[in-house]
Every structure is written in C-alpha cells, then in structure tokens.
C-alpha cells in the first residue's frame, strides 16, 4: 500500500529524520496560509502516488504567499499525467507546501527486503535525484549496500560505510548514520515494503534533509497497523480496481484489452492472459477469484464485466482445487439470472467436483461456449471477441 | 523414487482442527498419506479425524515420530508456528498459509540459518509424490507416478500442467509448489538440486512467473550443475510493471523481474521453453522422446 509524500514526511519526522518545514493544503487559500506560515520561498508539490511529478509540472516554486496560492490553484482539482500514469493521469486533490531548500548535493537512500539474501538491505548512493534502476545501469559502482541482520538490527559501522560511500564527511557521517538507523527503525516498526528518500539532500549549509520521500507498506501486515491503513487514498487507484475490491475481488488488475477473464489462482490467471495474447487477443483484466465458499465473487465478477464497456467476450477458466467447480458453476448461473449478459461467455472447467459443475451448467439452459482445455478456451474467446466487434 | 515426501513420511498437521486444516487433512488421509499427529494449542489430548492432537510441536514429535509438518495456521500466527516447528527439530515444514507479513518471514529465515529444517512455502499448494504421499492441497487424482519432477511458484497453473503431463501418460516423481511469496522457504535452485540428485527423476518441469530473480538463479544452476533436461514456462509475459499480480512475489519492480528476461536466461542455460502454458506437456514429451 502506498501513501502520499506529506504523510511519509510526517512519519519520517516522528522518527527524528529531518524534513523541510511545511504542511499539506487542499485549497489554494490554505496553500497561501501555509506559505505565509513557512515564509520566503516555498515548493508546491502535487500529492499523487505516481512518480515523475517534477517533469510533468507537478512541482512548482513560489516566491510569495500569493504566488503559492496561484500555483496551488493550477494543480488542485486537475489530473496529473506523468510517465508513470496512463494518459488519463491521476487526480490532484492536495498539494504539499514546504520551504524551498538550497541544495548542494542530492543523495539516495532506501531500505527494502532483498529477495535473494532474504534480509533487509539499506542502499545508498551519491547519485540521488534519479531512479535507482538507472543508477544501477549507468553507474553501479555508485551504489552501496548494507545487509541488515534482523536479530541485531542496523549497526553504526554499516551507517559509516554507506555515509563514506556517499562521500559525506565530518559531522555528516554521524548525522547520516543516525538518520539511517532511524529509517531502519521506521521500516521495521511499520512493516514497510519500501522506505525511500530520494533525494536525500545536503543543503548549502551542510545539513542533511529528506527532500522527497516514498513509503509503501506490506499489504499482508496492514492488519497490525490500523494507523497506516487509514492513510490510504482510494482516489489514486484505478476506478475499476476500487470497484473490484469493494465487491470482494482483491486480485483484480485492469489491463488494456477487451476480453474479460475470470480465473482461480494468480499463476493460472497470468498464464491465461498470456495465452489470450498468443492467440491474437488482449485481456481486459487480470482476475484471480481465489478460493470460494460461496457464489458472491463469481456473480460480482460478472457485474464487473457487465459494467465495463470495453468487454467484448469473457473467458472463465477454473481448475478446481481449493475452489470447487460446482460452486463456480452455481455462481455463473446466478449471474445469468440476475443480469443481462451482453457478450459471449466461454467456459472451461476442470478439477474438484467437475461433473457436478457441468451438470449445473447443462441443467440451467444458459447459453455459453464450452471449452475443453486451456488452449481451446483462449482460442474460442479470441474468436468470440472478434465476432462481437463486427 | 521421489524427493521430500514418500511412503516413509509421517505427517503432522499444524492447525489440524481449523476448517481448512480439517478439509485437507481428510483428503491427505484419503490419498494414503500417513497422518500421525495434529497440533492445535488448547486442543491437546483430543482426537480429530482419528488423529491424536497435541498442544505443542515438541510433544507431538516425541510421541509420534512425525518427520514432516503441513501448516494451515492463520497468517498472523503462522511465522510463530514455523519457528516452533524449527525449534522442535522438524526436518520438513510445508506451509500452505497465504498472507504472512514479509518481515515475519525475514525472522523465520534468520532462525533457519544453521538449522537442518527445510521449509517449503508459504503460500503454496504443497508437495506431492504421486502414489506415495500427498502433503498439500493439490487435487490428488490428476497425478500419475513417474519420473518427471515438477517445481512451480503457482498452484492452479501447476494443476493444469500436471494434468497435461498425466493425459500424455507422463508420470511425476514429485511435484513441489514453492509458493507465490517474495521470500519462499525453498527456491527453484534448492529443489533443482534435489531433483538432480534423485535417481528416478529423468527430467524437470519448472514453472516460473514474473517478479524477483529466482528464475535467473535457476538458470545459473541449470547451466553449470544440471545434467537432466529442464522444460520451463514463465507466466506473466503480458503483466504490466508495478502491479502485483495476485501473488506477493509476482510484481515487476526491475527489468530482471520481467518474463522476457527470465525466459532468456533459462533458454540460454539450455532449458527447453514451452511456447505457451498449454504446451508444457507436449514440450516435455518431445524432450523425453529425445532422451
């Protein structure tokens, strides 16, 4: 789960990490008030989950409270299109107004869990301000890493190694070491999946400051962080994905095609989408229906498809294991009873309670295209979608 | 032969009295698995599905000689259950639980260091040696005893692949679901090593997916250490970057996480790549026919 920059900075400050003075504003008038409070030159930063704000015009400098109000009015209520968003962009409903800093150097700092060593790793680089992936490509020697033993936590020697790696000196070494220890403490306390400060700047007077911050959290641990759950901004998510979650379908991702897919299991759902593309079609979504005890999620998946005007045909591909085929079949029949299904539906069923499931579909008299296997299902749904276009 | 589980497996179920634990324990018993004990704190001394239940892992192992554990403990308590099993000296833990916090698993991995316990999962369908032992939630009937090893990060996609193999008359030595999490207990390389050493496994089918670098590490191992043929498929060619595709581990965060990069690495290592997920069985047949 992601949160906004201003929320991340509040958390950083709670953990003793220096951040610029500032506050969030949701109206231009509020922005002017914050600018007056902060004084002098301020940065007006659009609060969106997507990166690449600077280049997209989402960050502006204002020299007076009046300018701050004007800059805020140009952002609030608009949609920001960055290289990380689609052409429709993401809504800006708040801006962070903060003291503009005089920057001498831009550094990079982050903590995440490394999949290979299965340990948290602190990464630092003097090449801040750019994506760490780009640095890894162009100047890998500038990235320094310290793997952290969870039993003893982050140690001062690790901080010194990274601080010297970033070419800091003098009192900055101790300051940076403490900052890193605090960032690790935050990472562990709040079950972050990523805690990134980019850039971590050295100001012209030699102080360290977290100029931008990105925190994201492990979805699996949110149950023990009620404070973090409340920070989520639904408006930043894809509307179809919000709708899916509201209907109990947690594993739904919007794709850009026109074939609706309902599958059980994440790997199988990905493979179904791959196979549809191989057969010349494009999936409109990834949908892993998970394990079912009732038919609700099947009916709701059909509601999703009916509500999505892009859908030309639907493929249901179920290999029953934990999920039982008869429950899925009953759900499909209920969906047909509850709504008009305006597109062809291809159904492939296999696994636990297959015969019962097939019997339920046959008895119901609903109209659908039966597929015998995985490949057959993909081929038939691509044909059906093409036919529907005519 | 087979790896990890066989006729000598004495299975213990952690969380045996829960609804999922009960349902799947019953199915394991029906398949012929020797389930010798269950553990649910507070229910010790009772019997469930004819199996004696204990309060602690230590007691259960001493009393029953269990040598493998299958876990259905809810995510908030699962890491503690794994730690208890490691502490009791359980040689093999198969953790089905989905949704364990990543930092809980970091602790588990730290505790595993220097111990002899092997962990499979979490968030996996389990381990199956057809005709011998089912320690998991997979559909028993689709399997056939034989000599192809299967390793996968996915559950239902594996069922599909296994049924493709079975329908072509290709049996399996052991099928191992390593799970869809970012920090699996055992990796592709860990299981490839076991298959390479297993006399009765002639070839291996590997089902990978987007996210992480486990497939690249497997490619490294295949290229230098594997003499047996490997057939591979990687799911998620059409997945968009930055989106979690169901599994916690299935998210493209860097270029190495892309399906195309993984397929390239595996192919260069000498694995035969199945062109589509529907042709893993046929590809395996061609490879076996060429042996």
PDB file of N, CA, C and O in Angstrom, chain A residues 252 257-261 284-285 304-314 342-344 388:
ATOM      1  N   UNK A 252      -7.608  -8.096  -8.623  1.00  0.00           N
ATOM      2  CA  UNK A 252      -8.070  -7.621  -9.925  1.00  0.00           C
ATOM      3  C   UNK A 252      -7.114  -6.536 -10.383  1.00  0.00           C
ATOM      4  O   UNK A 252      -6.809  -5.612  -9.629  1.00  0.00           O
ATOM      5  N   UNK A 257      -7.005  -4.578 -22.794  1.00  0.00           N
ATOM      6  CA  UNK A 257      -7.706  -5.260 -23.879  1.00  0.00           C
ATOM      7  C   UNK A 257      -9.213  -5.250 -23.752  1.00  0.00           C
ATOM      8  O   UNK A 257      -9.784  -4.396 -23.076  1.00  0.00           O
ATOM      9  N   UNK A 258      -9.881  -6.221 -24.411  1.00  0.00           N
ATOM     10  CA  UNK A 258     -11.343  -6.243 -24.428  1.00  0.00           C
ATOM     11  C   UNK A 258     -11.933  -7.603 -24.053  1.00  0.00           C
ATOM     12  O   UNK A 258     -13.118  -7.839 -24.223  1.00  0.00           O
ATOM     13  N   UNK A 259     -11.086  -8.519 -23.557  1.00  0.00           N
ATOM     14  CA  UNK A 259     -11.583  -9.831 -23.141  1.00  0.00           C
ATOM     15  C   UNK A 259     -11.547  -9.927 -21.610  1.00  0.00           C
ATOM     16  O   UNK A 259     -10.481  -9.821 -20.999  1.00  0.00           O
ATOM     17  N   UNK A 260     -12.728 -10.093 -21.026  1.00  0.00           N
ATOM     18  CA  UNK A 260     -12.800 -10.231 -19.571  1.00  0.00           C
ATOM     19  C   UNK A 260     -12.366 -11.636 -19.169  1.00  0.00           C
ATOM     20  O   UNK A 260     -12.705 -12.609 -19.836  1.00  0.00           O
ATOM     21  N   UNK A 261     -11.601 -11.746 -18.074  1.00  0.00           N
ATOM     22  CA  UNK A 261     -11.118 -13.057 -17.646  1.00  0.00           C
ATOM     23  C   UNK A 261     -11.473 -13.296 -16.187  1.00  0.00           C
ATOM     24  O   UNK A 261     -11.292 -12.409 -15.359  1.00  0.00           O
ATOM     25  N   UNK A 284      -8.744  -7.784 -20.865  1.00  0.00           N
ATOM     26  CA  UNK A 284      -9.157  -6.502 -20.285  1.00  0.00           C
ATOM     27  C   UNK A 284      -8.780  -6.427 -18.814  1.00  0.00           C
ATOM     28  O   UNK A 284      -8.814  -5.361 -18.209  1.00  0.00           O
ATOM     29  N   UNK A 285      -8.459  -7.580 -18.241  1.00  0.00           N
ATOM     30  CA  UNK A 285      -8.133  -7.606 -16.812  1.00  0.00           C
ATOM     31  C   UNK A 285      -7.399  -8.881 -16.443  1.00  0.00           C
ATOM     32  O   UNK A 285      -7.440  -9.868 -17.168  1.00  0.00           O
ATOM     33  N   UNK A 304     -18.706  -6.896 -12.721  1.00  0.00           N
ATOM     34  CA  UNK A 304     -17.555  -6.115 -13.197  1.00  0.00           C
ATOM     35  C   UNK A 304     -17.513  -6.098 -14.716  1.00  0.00           C
ATOM     36  O   UNK A 304     -17.304  -5.059 -15.339  1.00  0.00           O
ATOM     37  N   UNK A 305     -17.709  -7.271 -15.310  1.00  0.00           N
ATOM     38  CA  UNK A 305     -17.634  -7.369 -16.773  1.00  0.00           C
ATOM     39  C   UNK A 305     -18.762  -6.581 -17.439  1.00  0.00           C
ATOM     40  O   UNK A 305     -18.556  -5.885 -18.427  1.00  0.00           O
ATOM     41  N   UNK A 306     -19.973  -6.694 -16.868  1.00  0.00           N
ATOM     42  CA  UNK A 306     -21.129  -6.007 -17.460  1.00  0.00           C
ATOM     43  C   UNK A 306     -20.946  -4.484 -17.341  1.00  0.00           C
ATOM     44  O   UNK A 306     -21.298  -3.725 -18.239  1.00  0.00           O
ATOM     45  N   UNK A 307     -20.336  -4.047 -16.228  1.00  0.00           N
ATOM     46  CA  UNK A 307     -20.148  -2.609 -16.004  1.00  0.00           C
ATOM     47  C   UNK A 307     -18.987  -2.041 -16.837  1.00  0.00           C
ATOM     48  O   UNK A 307     -18.821  -0.829 -16.917  1.00  0.00           O
ATOM     49  N   UNK A 308     -18.191  -2.906 -17.429  1.00  0.00           N
ATOM     50  CA  UNK A 308     -17.005  -2.458 -18.165  1.00  0.00           C
ATOM     51  C   UNK A 308     -17.322  -2.424 -19.663  1.00  0.00           C
ATOM     52  O   UNK A 308     -17.439  -3.466 -20.303  1.00  0.00           O
ATOM     53  N   UNK A 309     -17.499  -1.224 -20.228  1.00  0.00           N
ATOM     54  CA  UNK A 309     -17.961  -1.115 -21.619  1.00  0.00           C
ATOM     55  C   UNK A 309     -16.958  -1.667 -22.652  1.00  0.00           C
ATOM     56  O   UNK A 309     -17.310  -1.871 -23.808  1.00  0.00           O
ATOM     57  N   UNK A 310     -15.728  -1.931 -22.210  1.00  0.00           N
ATOM     58  CA  UNK A 310     -14.717  -2.424 -23.164  1.00  0.00           C
ATOM     59  C   UNK A 310     -14.923  -3.897 -23.504  1.00  0.00           C
ATOM     60  O   UNK A 310     -14.425  -4.376 -24.525  1.00  0.00           O
ATOM     61  N   UNK A 311     -15.621  -4.613 -22.627  1.00  0.00           N
ATOM     62  CA  UNK A 311     -15.680  -6.077 -22.738  1.00  0.00           C
ATOM     63  C   UNK A 311     -16.453  -6.546 -23.971  1.00  0.00           C
ATOM     64  O   UNK A 311     -17.613  -6.209 -24.166  1.00  0.00           O
ATOM     65  N   UNK A 312     -15.783  -7.374 -24.800  1.00  0.00           N
ATOM     66  CA  UNK A 312     -16.418  -7.947 -25.997  1.00  0.00           C
ATOM     67  C   UNK A 312     -16.745  -9.430 -25.792  1.00  0.00           C
ATOM     68  O   UNK A 312     -17.614  -9.983 -26.465  1.00  0.00           O
ATOM     69  N   UNK A 313     -16.002 -10.081 -24.916  1.00  0.00           N
ATOM     70  CA  UNK A 313     -16.236 -11.500 -24.633  1.00  0.00           C
ATOM     71  C   UNK A 313     -15.569 -11.830 -23.304  1.00  0.00           C
ATOM     72  O   UNK A 313     -14.686 -11.090 -22.855  1.00  0.00           O
ATOM     73  N   UNK A 314     -16.020 -12.934 -22.698  1.00  0.00           N
ATOM     74  CA  UNK A 314     -15.483 -13.304 -21.387  1.00  0.00           C
ATOM     75  C   UNK A 314     -15.006 -14.756 -21.393  1.00  0.00           C
ATOM     76  O   UNK A 314     -15.645 -15.623 -22.013  1.00  0.00           O
ATOM     77  N   UNK A 342     -24.469  -9.277 -22.072  1.00  0.00           N
ATOM     78  CA  UNK A 342     -24.497  -8.821 -23.459  1.00  0.00           C
ATOM     79  C   UNK A 342     -23.334  -9.316 -24.317  1.00  0.00           C
ATOM     80  O   UNK A 342     -23.177  -8.858 -25.444  1.00  0.00           O
ATOM     81  N   UNK A 343     -22.508 -10.227 -23.797  1.00  0.00           N
ATOM     82  CA  UNK A 343     -21.341 -10.683 -24.569  1.00  0.00           C
ATOM     83  C   UNK A 343     -21.258 -12.210 -24.503  1.00  0.00           C
ATOM     84  O   UNK A 343     -21.821 -12.827 -23.598  1.00  0.00           O
ATOM     85  N   UNK A 344     -20.588 -12.823 -25.473  1.00  0.00           N
ATOM     86  CA  UNK A 344     -20.411 -14.277 -25.405  1.00  0.00           C
ATOM     87  C   UNK A 344     -19.490 -14.678 -24.242  1.00  0.00           C
ATOM     88  O   UNK A 344     -18.551 -13.944 -23.921  1.00  0.00           O
ATOM     89  N   UNK A 388     -17.731 -10.457 -32.105  1.00  0.00           N
ATOM     90  CA  UNK A 388     -18.577  -9.459 -31.453  1.00  0.00           C
ATOM     91  C   UNK A 388     -18.301  -8.054 -31.958  1.00  0.00           C
ATOM     92  O   UNK A 388     -19.152  -7.187 -31.890  1.00  0.00           O
TER      93      UNK A 388
END
